Amino acid sequence: MLNGKKSFRINMRSKKITNVKFPKEYNLLAGRSLISKILLDEVKPTCNALGPNNKLIIAPGLLGGTVSPCSGRLSIGGKSPLTGGVKESNVGGLAATKLSKLNIKTIIIEDKPQEDRWYAIYISTKGVEILEEPEIIGADNYSVSEYLINKYGKKVAIISIGSAGEKQYRSSAIAVTDMEGLPTRHAGRGGLGALMGSKRVKAIVIDDKNTQGTFVDDPKTFKDISKEWIKELVVTKKILTTKGTANLVTPMNKLGCLPTNNFREGRFASADAIDAENLQKIIRERNGKQGIPCHPGCVIRCGKTYNDAEGNYITSGMEYETLVLMGSNCGISNLDTIAKMNRICDELGLDTMEIGVTIGVVMESGIISFGDGEGAIKLLEEIKKGTVLGRLIANGAEITGKALGVTRIPTVKGQSISGYDPRGLKGTGVTYITSPQGADHTAGNALPGRTGYRPETQEVIDVQEAKGQAELSRDLQIMTTVCDLTGLCFFVGTTKANMERIAQLLNAKYGTRLTMDDVIQLGIDCIHFEKEFNEAAGFNRAHDRLPEFFYLEKLPPKDLIFDVPEEEIQKTLRF
Amino acid sequence: MLNGKKSFRINMRSKKITNVKFPKEYNLLAGRSLISKILLDEVKPTCNALGPNNKLIIAPGLLGGTVSPCSGRLSIGGKSPLTGGVKESNVGGLAATKLSKLNIKTIIIEDKPQEDRWYAIYISTKGVEILEEPEIIGADNYSVSEYLINKYGKKVAIISIGSAGEKQYRSSAIAVTDMEGLPTRHAGRGGLGALMGSKRVKAIVIDDKNTQGTFVDDPKTFKDISKEWIKELVVTKKILTTKGTANLVTPMNKLGCLPTNNFREGRFASADAIDAENLQKIIRERNGKQGIPCHPGCVIRCGKTYNDAEGNYITSGMEYETLVLMGSNCGISNLDTIAKMNRICDELGLDTMEIGVTIGVVMESGIISFGDGEGAIKLLEEIKKGTVLGRLIANGAEITGKALGVTRIPTVKGQSISGYDPRGLKGTGVTYITSPQGADHTAGNALPGRTGYRPETQEVIDVQEAKGQAELSRDLQIMTTVCDLTGLCFFVGTTKANMERIAQLLNAKYGTRLTMDDVIQLGIDCIHFEKEFNEAAGFNRAHDRLPEFFYLEKLPPKDLIFDVPEEEIQKTLRF
């Protein structure tokens, strides 16, 4: 059953659509690992990321469309317009499940139109069609999904870009509709919205009408394992269901690694204004929702909706990363301000993390001050207007910082660091440094209490001690990759026990006889593909490091510096 | 005599000045090769170029201060704020000769002040002093040199930065005064003005009062060789004396490699408006000067001064690169407009090449149109005012292009290509690709008629055929490096005969017994140092290439693409 799925190649120059037959070695590749292998095999690593030779690749995971909990994540990838390296961005919403139900392994969008015209793609049981939808060109993500759902029915999933992606801004995200049909889920990182824009594809409609359930080789075993796992997740992940990812604000602040004022401090005096308690309180007062699943089969349900004072919907979330990078990192403590910033990014289709960090960099430059929420919203309005400063910001922190003469630019491989100061969460720092994806907590987040899968990494270590962080980050990166290639949300837990469970689920679904080690090897293989691509794209050991200030400036209040030895990182991560 | 020179280390944090004693292997290192070796030995390649760990290094060449013709060029270097790699920028003017007369091998400026204060450095027979000159902070280069010459006497040489360098803009140049005391000579490339600004050194005054002539081991032989060479140069380089570097406009236009409208075309309809004939005509009409030497002992004398219609001095030059990159590449054909642009860059201290290319990129983005000279001047005014667009432009073509969403950005390793479209001058294209300095014609310019020093490169090849370009570029790069480490202007001719002559001059000066091969090895060694530094700084084979459009877009009118095979380039340049 491993080779029974369909794959499509869509050439946007010729408008030809072809079926792809992958060689046998592709059988166990899916999601992130499939993207990495296709990039390595088909895309010239030095190509212009926004030119005709890059490809936009969409792929659900190996467990997509099944009853396994939280298995409906979608991988979208290509050569990153932001980093210039490999990129997989992982997103919830309806798309992965519907693609899996359509028995689709991947969609590869190639080349670009020579004519000045925009397109949409329609995927159904009949195959793939290229359409024109002139009414949505220039529209924001909310209008796009509303229009297309009106036209194609309530049950379709929409993948779309806003005007930021159309303009090929390098912080552009790709939006995916959630279970309410709202474009609230985002493949945020790496500027993939710009890549989709470069192909002149405004939206993809996925219609799974008339599909049957996904084939499973041994349904009973599969269901049993899933049921048991669901039962466990409902209990162990309750804090995510009730508080959402915002639950991290208070502990990270206590730990002293909450990015504050462009990573100048690790503790934010007004942290309680942006923490989970305050967020929950406001959501309740304004009849917002909590405990929302982001995709069918999600039992962790960390989603929320945030309304304005009149009870009108503003945005989903907000997630920890947004709260912190648009909040404390900009010295902003007003949730309504952050919600407005979040909403503008959702409409335009921009990565809230990259933009939050970029606004922090603009504040560092002195153009506006830390804490100036109104100023921050005005900056986002500048993106809408397309002013020079707006264009600059929409292209991310590194370009903005360099252009404005800021030397403290918190990026790795051109992508902004996320919501954890690496001096105060050192294993995550190692992940920022070494992940082929650029700075990215979702590549292996070494939060307190995390352990690896190898005997020597089973012990819980102090997140602020240098010792053992390289090993821990390595194990977490590998296990996270396993989640990214199976379509599992990594919130299920990147643990040894879950790797074992994933092996059993894959065996039940595909009739394979994989061991835990085999599953882990799938993750390792994927990272190898990515490193090979990156090296050919121009990355070497020199790029595996944090910006200099993390090594030189002590982070208050604990006076931490990043001190995991470079040699240890290089040795450990050369697996 | 090889080890008799003095070197100083100036620490801008502690204000300590120390004498440097280099090991014996440094004896034959000078100018560019000394800079590269110091960078390799002392500067962490991954450091922030504008941070405390970078160093600004100033070094005359091995023949500096002698009667050898055209030997008074100065090398200034460090890790480039523009490219992030090794950088030596080569400049004429008085400074090198005076440093040589002071018997100084190099000045290394280290670390940076912790206090918010600016400094100047005074170098004389008494050694090195750190001064404060508050009156010149914020001033343009012309005011700085006027003030300092008034204060320290007519015979001092001034090295200075304008406000662009103070603001650490990554296209900032370092100015050196000419024989009239005007800051018309620029170490333009690589943003070294920003590096000097990061050290908070506004100016360096070099006073060679009370020095004797430079020691020469065998003065008679040295003088005889020099005399013969001078006689030869006066005849063979006459076109440079009369027409200046502008003499290239017409042949490059005919060849179809004159950058036009951001490298969209290779021939400019109004080329005759910016060619040497028109330049000479205007200079004559307005009582400008021609045939000016840029440093003592220069017998080629390619300098000019350009006056306005009232006969008032505007700027020196203008050089081919400025005429073409601010002219045809921006669709601008008015010499007065280009002169004004040039003057603003000289005042602020900006690289006219990088800025010319950047304005072309801004035109490509649609903010102003090709040919809009007034618009171009306004853009430069924005740099003065410090607007966001101004800051962007002052940081160079790559950042500007990325921020404005331009995909046709003519840079290699982050530095703009100079005044020759690589599709129409393929050996120079190979130099752009492979030089550790980033795109830079002065690293080895394969103009028609050039040959190398090896038997197989002695034949003149067609500059628009792929064949043989890699070998030719390699030989030219090596011989040019020999000029850069001896302090010779490469206009003397990067030829086999001259390599032989340089060996004889070095032997006469230092009592050595170097062969031509030894001299060539000095050049090769230097490039090795640079490649080693660059690799550790994050460059690999992927960075050795032109922007994609040079391979994909045919250059009118000859429909040329860049087609020197990558494998051949890699093989040949891995010497």
PDB file of C-alpha atoms in Angstrom, chain B residues 167-289:
ATOM      1  CA  LYS B 167      26.196  55.813  10.254  1.00  0.00           C
ATOM      2  CA  GLN B 168      27.799  52.491   9.312  1.00  0.00           C
ATOM      3  CA  TYR B 169      26.039  52.217   5.978  1.00  0.00           C
ATOM      4  CA  ARG B 170      27.346  49.150   4.239  1.00  0.00           C
ATOM      5  CA  SER B 171      28.247  50.972   0.997  1.00  0.00           C
ATOM      6  CA  SER B 172      30.414  53.477   2.804  1.00  0.00           C
ATOM      7  CA  ALA B 173      33.833  54.262   1.402  1.00  0.00           C
ATOM      8  CA  ILE B 174      37.008  55.590   2.949  1.00  0.00           C
ATOM      9  CA  ALA B 175      38.383  58.760   1.374  1.00  0.00           C
ATOM     10  CA  VAL B 176      42.046  59.616   0.933  1.00  0.00           C
ATOM     11  CA  THR B 177      43.322  63.050  -0.021  1.00  0.00           C
ATOM     12  CA  ASP B 178      45.004  63.595  -3.367  1.00  0.00           C
ATOM     13  CA  MET B 179      47.961  65.778  -4.253  1.00  0.00           C
ATOM     14  CA  GLU B 180      45.750  68.871  -4.040  1.00  0.00           C
ATOM     15  CA  GLY B 181      44.582  67.908  -0.539  1.00  0.00           C
ATOM     16  CA  LEU B 182      41.112  67.016  -1.803  1.00  0.00           C
ATOM     17  CA  PRO B 183      39.394  63.778  -0.657  1.00  0.00           C
ATOM     18  CA  THR B 184      38.936  62.508  -4.181  1.00  0.00           C
ATOM     19  CA  ARG B 185      40.432  59.023  -3.879  1.00  0.00           C
ATOM     20  CA  HIS B 186      38.241  56.353  -2.395  1.00  0.00           C
ATOM     21  CA  ALA B 187      38.683  52.886  -1.009  1.00  0.00           C
ATOM     22  CA  GLY B 188      35.208  52.353  -2.299  1.00  0.00           C
ATOM     23  CA  ARG B 189      34.361  48.739  -2.194  1.00  0.00           C
ATOM     24  CA  GLY B 190      33.044  46.495   0.526  1.00  0.00           C
ATOM     25  CA  GLY B 191      31.724  49.046   3.000  1.00  0.00           C
ATOM     26  CA  LEU B 192      35.020  49.693   4.775  1.00  0.00           C
ATOM     27  CA  GLY B 193      33.784  53.182   5.674  1.00  0.00           C
ATOM     28  CA  ALA B 194      31.222  51.501   7.912  1.00  0.00           C
ATOM     29  CA  LEU B 195      33.972  49.445   9.524  1.00  0.00           C
ATOM     30  CA  MET B 196      35.994  52.610  10.214  1.00  0.00           C
ATOM     31  CA  GLY B 197      32.798  54.176  11.574  1.00  0.00           C
ATOM     32  CA  SER B 198      32.200  51.210  13.857  1.00  0.00           C
ATOM     33  CA  LYS B 199      35.627  51.889  15.400  1.00  0.00           C
ATOM     34  CA  ARG B 200      34.509  55.517  15.814  1.00  0.00           C
ATOM     35  CA  VAL B 201      37.513  56.812  13.947  1.00  0.00           C
ATOM     36  CA  LYS B 202      36.466  59.770  11.831  1.00  0.00           C
ATOM     37  CA  ALA B 203      39.856  60.559  10.326  1.00  0.00           C
ATOM     38  CA  ILE B 204      43.509  59.619  10.221  1.00  0.00           C
ATOM     39  CA  VAL B 205      46.131  62.304   9.709  1.00  0.00           C
ATOM     40  CA  ILE B 206      49.455  61.135   8.310  1.00  0.00           C
ATOM     41  CA  ASP B 207      52.285  63.572   8.740  1.00  0.00           C
ATOM     42  CA  ASP B 208      55.605  62.555   7.187  1.00  0.00           C
ATOM     43  CA  LYS B 209      57.499  65.653   8.246  1.00  0.00           C
ATOM     44  CA  ASN B 210      61.165  64.952   9.024  1.00  0.00           C
ATOM     45  CA  THR B 211      61.219  61.586   7.291  1.00  0.00           C
ATOM     46  CA  GLN B 212      63.928  60.573   4.913  1.00  0.00           C
ATOM     47  CA  GLY B 213      63.453  58.696   1.667  1.00  0.00           C
ATOM     48  CA  THR B 214      62.532  55.062   1.768  1.00  0.00           C
ATOM     49  CA  PHE B 215      65.547  52.758   2.077  1.00  0.00           C
ATOM     50  CA  VAL B 216      66.545  50.937  -1.089  1.00  0.00           C
ATOM     51  CA  ASP B 217      69.236  48.271  -1.046  1.00  0.00           C
ATOM     52  CA  ASP B 218      70.534  48.861  -4.576  1.00  0.00           C
ATOM     53  CA  PRO B 219      69.355  52.344  -5.536  1.00  0.00           C
ATOM     54  CA  LYS B 220      71.040  52.451  -8.911  1.00  0.00           C
ATOM     55  CA  THR B 221      69.499  49.270 -10.234  1.00  0.00           C
ATOM     56  CA  PHE B 222      66.158  50.277  -8.759  1.00  0.00           C
ATOM     57  CA  LYS B 223      66.302  53.659 -10.437  1.00  0.00           C
ATOM     58  CA  ASP B 224      67.392  52.236 -13.777  1.00  0.00           C
ATOM     59  CA  ILE B 225      64.524  49.742 -13.911  1.00  0.00           C
ATOM     60  CA  SER B 226      62.063  52.387 -12.788  1.00  0.00           C
ATOM     61  CA  LYS B 227      63.243  54.895 -15.376  1.00  0.00           C
ATOM     62  CA  GLU B 228      62.914  52.436 -18.191  1.00  0.00           C
ATOM     63  CA  TRP B 229      59.468  51.430 -16.996  1.00  0.00           C
ATOM     64  CA  ILE B 230      58.352  55.048 -16.716  1.00  0.00           C
ATOM     65  CA  LYS B 231      59.490  55.695 -20.277  1.00  0.00           C
ATOM     66  CA  GLU B 232      57.466  52.744 -21.454  1.00  0.00           C
ATOM     67  CA  LEU B 233      54.337  53.619 -19.460  1.00  0.00           C
ATOM     68  CA  VAL B 234      54.245  57.201 -20.678  1.00  0.00           C
ATOM     69  CA  VAL B 235      53.935  55.888 -24.224  1.00  0.00           C
ATOM     70  CA  THR B 236      51.803  52.771 -23.798  1.00  0.00           C
ATOM     71  CA  LYS B 237      49.328  54.287 -21.355  1.00  0.00           C
ATOM     72  CA  LYS B 238      48.862  57.533 -23.165  1.00  0.00           C
ATOM     73  CA  ILE B 239      45.191  56.857 -23.747  1.00  0.00           C
ATOM     74  CA  LEU B 240      44.648  56.802 -19.983  1.00  0.00           C
ATOM     75  CA  THR B 241      46.537  60.071 -19.581  1.00  0.00           C
ATOM     76  CA  THR B 242      44.480  61.829 -22.198  1.00  0.00           C
ATOM     77  CA  LYS B 243      41.087  60.181 -21.953  1.00  0.00           C
ATOM     78  CA  GLY B 244      41.178  58.648 -18.482  1.00  0.00           C
ATOM     79  CA  THR B 245      39.276  55.468 -17.717  1.00  0.00           C
ATOM     80  CA  ALA B 246      36.357  56.948 -19.637  1.00  0.00           C
ATOM     81  CA  ASN B 247      38.182  55.744 -22.738  1.00  0.00           C
ATOM     82  CA  LEU B 248      36.429  52.407 -22.201  1.00  0.00           C
ATOM     83  CA  VAL B 249      32.870  53.692 -22.718  1.00  0.00           C
ATOM     84  CA  THR B 250      32.913  53.512 -26.495  1.00  0.00           C
ATOM     85  CA  PRO B 251      34.615  50.111 -26.916  1.00  0.00           C
ATOM     86  CA  MET B 252      32.497  48.494 -24.169  1.00  0.00           C
ATOM     87  CA  ASN B 253      29.366  49.874 -25.784  1.00  0.00           C
ATOM     88  CA  LYS B 254      30.456  48.528 -29.156  1.00  0.00           C
ATOM     89  CA  LEU B 255      31.233  45.201 -27.562  1.00  0.00           C
ATOM     90  CA  GLY B 256      27.691  45.143 -26.180  1.00  0.00           C
ATOM     91  CA  CYS B 257      28.631  44.777 -22.522  1.00  0.00           C
ATOM     92  CA  LEU B 258      27.914  48.292 -21.276  1.00  0.00           C
ATOM     93  CA  PRO B 259      25.523  47.868 -18.332  1.00  0.00           C
ATOM     94  CA  THR B 260      22.315  49.570 -19.333  1.00  0.00           C
ATOM     95  CA  ASN B 261      19.042  49.855 -17.374  1.00  0.00           C
ATOM     96  CA  ASN B 262      20.041  47.516 -14.567  1.00  0.00           C
ATOM     97  CA  PHE B 263      21.889  45.084 -16.806  1.00  0.00           C
ATOM     98  CA  ARG B 264      18.932  44.638 -19.154  1.00  0.00           C
ATOM     99  CA  GLU B 265      20.903  45.679 -22.197  1.00  0.00           C
ATOM    100  CA  GLY B 266      24.512  45.760 -23.284  1.00  0.00           C
ATOM    101  CA  ARG B 267      24.379  48.815 -25.464  1.00  0.00           C
ATOM    102  CA  PHE B 268      23.266  52.305 -24.453  1.00  0.00           C
ATOM    103  CA  ALA B 269      21.649  54.469 -27.132  1.00  0.00           C
ATOM    104  CA  SER B 270      23.136  57.612 -25.569  1.00  0.00           C
ATOM    105  CA  ALA B 271      26.599  56.233 -24.923  1.00  0.00           C
ATOM    106  CA  ASP B 272      28.264  59.088 -26.789  1.00  0.00           C
ATOM    107  CA  ALA B 273      26.882  61.534 -24.216  1.00  0.00           C
ATOM    108  CA  ILE B 274      28.899  59.834 -21.458  1.00  0.00           C
ATOM    109  CA  ASP B 275      31.982  58.850 -23.438  1.00  0.00           C
ATOM    110  CA  ALA B 276      35.524  60.159 -23.144  1.00  0.00           C
ATOM    111  CA  GLU B 277      35.171  62.580 -26.032  1.00  0.00           C
ATOM    112  CA  ASN B 278      32.209  64.362 -24.524  1.00  0.00           C
ATOM    113  CA  LEU B 279      33.767  64.295 -21.072  1.00  0.00           C
ATOM    114  CA  GLN B 280      36.999  65.801 -22.390  1.00  0.00           C
ATOM    115  CA  LYS B 281      35.095  68.419 -24.334  1.00  0.00           C
ATOM    116  CA  ILE B 282      33.140  69.599 -21.307  1.00  0.00           C
ATOM    117  CA  ILE B 283      36.207  69.536 -19.080  1.00  0.00           C
ATOM    118  CA  ARG B 284      38.110  71.680 -21.560  1.00  0.00           C
ATOM    119  CA  GLU B 285      35.225  74.123 -22.026  1.00  0.00           C
ATOM    120  CA  ARG B 286      34.899  74.591 -18.264  1.00  0.00           C
ATOM    121  CA  ASN B 287      38.592  74.824 -17.469  1.00  0.00           C
ATOM    122  CA  GLY B 288      38.687  71.478 -15.721  1.00  0.00           C
ATOM    123  CA  LYS B 289      41.959  69.597 -15.488  1.00  0.00           C
TER     124      LYS B 289
END
